[in-house]
Amino acid sequence: MKVALQLYTVRDCCETGAELLSALKEVKQAGYEGVEFAGARDVDAQTMKQALDQLGLVPVAAHQSLEELENHLEELIAYHQVLGTKALVCAYAPTSTKDEREYLERVLIRAQQQAASSGIQILYHNHTHELQEQDGRCPLDEIKQCCPLELDTYWAFHSGRDVPAYMKEHQERIGLLHLKDGNTQGVPCAIGEGCNPIQPILNAAKELQLEWVIVENDDPVPDGLSDMKRSIQHLKQNYTI
């Protein structure tokens, strides 16, 4: 499998387009083979593609807000077709009420229909709340019927799931994987510094024949660049990928 980085991890040094392009160089030098975007700042598509091509980084996916998927999907598709990105991922959505869940599902279904001819998939990225029972049902069970999942393994772990078992049980609905570590109190950390069963998750990902695992840390310490470097170093030195 190949390892990509969710660029949200290094957001602290990517406030401008120039900083984002500089961070891409650091990501490549650290040993990552691909990236998942969390916004492109002010970098136009041709400039971003040129930077990725020069570095040899693959644009695996891009996180988008629910509002962007509903109201700006055409522009997003046009941008990421230039890059060659294969997936747009809804990064977060509230699911505490029936109205919120139904709205989310409508947006996801409509986005899939609009994106179908572009070669770009629409996926949903979970946090803990979608794996907690609400009104007698688990929201993620409904969401995965609308579109494939980008399963966040740490938030699944934090919800109390046996993550490798969950992956195998729902393998037909998992399109991408966030490889994330963290403690039992809901605080993410660099790979190898938490309690998530990383090697069993990697083994399950191999069984599912996933091409990519995407490293992410919501709360990098002391900063994004050093955190993402620790993660890839620990992965390569201590785990079978």
XYZ file of C-alpha atoms in Angstrom:
241
model
C 0.000 0.000 0.000
C 0.979 3.595 -0.526
C 0.904 6.300 2.137
C -0.620 9.744 1.626
C -0.981 12.689 3.992
C -4.162 14.596 4.727
C -2.897 18.161 4.453
C -5.153 19.304 7.285
C -2.343 17.901 9.439
C -0.016 20.694 8.302
C -2.585 23.498 8.151
C -0.606 25.549 10.684
C 2.019 26.294 8.016
C -0.346 26.554 5.024
C -2.225 29.810 5.435
C -1.285 30.999 1.938
C -0.904 29.325 -1.428
C 2.856 29.823 -1.359
C 3.050 28.152 2.036
C 0.945 25.248 0.805
C 3.259 24.678 -2.166
C 6.255 24.799 0.169
C 4.611 22.301 2.513
C 4.098 19.877 -0.395
C 7.877 19.720 -0.785
C 8.264 18.862 2.895
C 5.595 16.163 2.606
C 7.395 14.533 -0.310
C 10.795 14.746 1.392
C 9.320 13.091 4.492
C 8.415 10.038 2.414
C 4.745 10.397 1.529
C 3.648 9.378 -1.966
C 0.353 11.231 -2.127
C -1.765 13.933 -0.547
C -5.357 14.574 0.356
C -6.259 18.238 0.106
C -8.019 20.291 2.765
C -8.426 23.375 0.604
C -6.179 24.722 -2.155
C -5.784 28.283 -0.800
C -5.319 30.609 -3.788
C -3.373 28.146 -5.954
C -4.924 27.688 -9.404
C -5.350 24.193 -10.795
C -2.559 24.328 -13.395
C -0.021 25.608 -10.861
C -1.046 22.942 -8.362
C -0.838 20.186 -10.974
C 2.610 21.349 -12.030
C 3.804 21.296 -8.413
C 2.416 17.815 -7.824
C 3.907 16.479 -11.046
C 7.326 17.935 -10.291
C 7.324 16.408 -6.821
C 5.826 13.091 -7.865
C 2.907 13.413 -5.435
C -0.451 11.834 -6.252
C -3.610 13.843 -5.476
C -5.550 11.002 -3.860
C -8.578 12.957 -2.647
C -9.820 16.308 -1.369
C -11.889 17.137 1.691
C -14.804 19.461 1.107
C -17.534 20.909 3.271
C -21.136 19.867 2.853
C -21.944 23.403 1.670
C -19.246 23.194 -1.019
C -20.563 19.870 -2.270
C -24.061 21.290 -2.486
C -23.328 24.693 -4.000
C -19.913 24.570 -5.691
C -19.605 21.033 -7.012
C -19.081 22.014 -10.647
C -16.107 24.225 -9.782
C -14.651 21.532 -7.523
C -14.943 18.890 -10.214
C -13.350 21.171 -12.808
C -10.436 21.971 -10.482
C -9.758 18.378 -9.478
C -10.131 16.980 -12.977
C -7.104 19.089 -13.900
C -5.168 17.603 -10.968
C -6.372 14.050 -11.565
C -7.947 13.740 -8.124
C -10.158 10.667 -7.882
C -12.355 11.494 -4.876
C -14.101 14.406 -3.192
C -14.844 13.672 0.441
C -17.434 15.298 2.669
C -15.236 16.118 5.648
C -17.905 16.587 8.322
C -21.633 16.943 8.815
C -23.938 17.156 11.829
C -26.219 14.128 12.225
C -27.948 14.696 15.565
C -31.445 15.172 14.117
C -33.507 13.457 11.461
C -33.568 16.661 9.406
C -29.755 16.914 9.483
C -29.344 13.305 8.405
C -31.868 13.581 5.597
C -30.268 16.800 4.337
C -26.826 15.181 4.343
C -28.074 12.161 2.451
C -29.808 14.319 -0.172
C -26.614 16.310 -0.785
C -24.463 13.172 -1.024
C -26.802 11.432 -3.441
C -27.155 14.505 -5.647
C -23.381 15.075 -5.638
C -22.767 11.480 -6.703
C -25.203 11.864 -9.565
C -23.551 15.093 -10.720
C -20.021 13.709 -10.419
C -20.752 10.342 -12.049
C -19.602 11.346 -15.534
C -16.411 13.048 -14.296
C -14.633 9.979 -12.985
C -14.575 11.498 -9.497
C -16.107 9.624 -6.557
C -18.010 11.215 -3.678
C -17.200 9.779 -0.241
C -18.055 10.553 3.378
C -15.503 10.922 6.202
C -16.739 10.008 9.666
C -16.082 11.271 13.148
C -17.297 9.598 16.328
C -20.825 10.991 16.346
C -21.936 9.133 13.201
C -21.070 5.848 14.938
C -23.172 6.595 18.010
C -26.797 5.501 18.046
C -29.272 8.302 17.379
C -33.025 7.742 17.338
C -32.355 4.023 17.541
C -30.045 3.961 14.508
C -26.384 4.480 13.748
C -26.126 7.373 11.244
C -23.110 5.904 9.463
C -25.149 2.809 8.580
C -27.495 5.087 6.650
C -24.769 7.293 5.198
C -22.842 4.346 3.738
C -25.925 3.403 1.773
C -25.743 6.804 0.072
C -22.033 6.795 -0.802
C -18.795 4.959 0.020
C -16.914 5.827 3.175
C -13.536 7.248 3.897
C -13.318 5.453 7.220
C -11.472 7.404 9.885
C -9.941 4.604 11.916
C -9.232 6.644 15.035
C -12.728 8.055 15.384
C -14.088 4.542 14.775
C -11.762 3.284 17.544
C -12.866 6.115 19.830
C -16.501 5.149 19.268
C -15.743 1.726 20.747
C -15.552 -0.229 17.503
C -13.172 -3.092 16.795
C -11.766 -1.255 13.798
C -10.287 -4.174 11.773
C -13.518 -6.131 12.287
C -15.609 -3.121 11.262
C -13.493 -2.694 8.130
C -13.998 -6.307 7.093
C -17.711 -6.255 7.884
C -18.283 -3.144 5.746
C -15.538 -3.653 3.193
C -17.786 -3.145 0.173
C -18.558 0.392 1.345
C -15.032 1.530 2.238
C -13.304 3.486 -0.512
C -10.500 5.215 1.392
C -8.963 4.961 4.838
C -7.686 7.512 7.324
C -4.873 5.924 9.301
C -4.932 7.870 12.541
C -3.745 7.262 16.088
C -4.873 8.710 19.396
C -5.555 8.048 23.055
C -8.689 6.780 24.785
C -9.835 10.311 25.682
C -10.514 11.437 22.117
C -7.194 13.185 21.497
C -5.468 12.286 18.195
C -1.700 11.962 17.992
C 1.078 10.894 15.622
C 1.101 7.301 14.397
C 2.585 4.992 17.035
C 1.998 7.389 19.936
C -1.546 6.318 20.764
C -3.745 3.291 21.429
C -5.238 2.515 18.016
C -4.262 -0.996 16.753
C -2.287 0.245 13.746
C -0.839 -3.044 12.472
C -4.151 -4.955 12.577
C -5.737 -2.019 10.724
C -2.990 -2.149 8.084
C -3.479 -5.912 7.782
C -7.209 -5.416 7.246
C -6.521 -2.706 4.666
C -4.356 -5.174 2.751
C -7.142 -7.750 2.850
C -9.503 -5.127 1.454
C -6.916 -4.436 -1.271
C -6.903 -0.725 -0.548
C -4.297 1.103 -2.603
C -3.813 3.991 -0.156
C -3.809 4.720 3.548
C -4.037 8.415 4.404
C -2.293 9.647 7.550
C -3.996 12.451 9.450
C -3.663 14.169 12.805
C -6.314 16.703 13.777
C -4.178 18.119 16.605
C -0.475 17.826 15.663
C 2.141 18.457 18.353
C 4.210 20.618 18.450
C 3.390 21.454 14.822
C 2.123 19.778 11.672
C 5.414 19.276 9.872
C 7.223 17.587 12.745
C 4.148 15.512 13.583
C 3.676 14.178 10.063
C 7.395 13.317 9.910
C 7.151 11.285 13.132
C 4.146 9.438 11.753
C 5.785 8.338 8.497
C 9.038 7.435 10.242
C 7.206 5.307 12.780
C 5.155 3.645 10.055
C 8.203 2.686 8.040
C 10.305 1.566 11.011
C 7.727 -0.319 13.074
C 4.931 -1.568 10.840
C 4.455 -3.725 7.771
C 2.645 -1.582 5.221
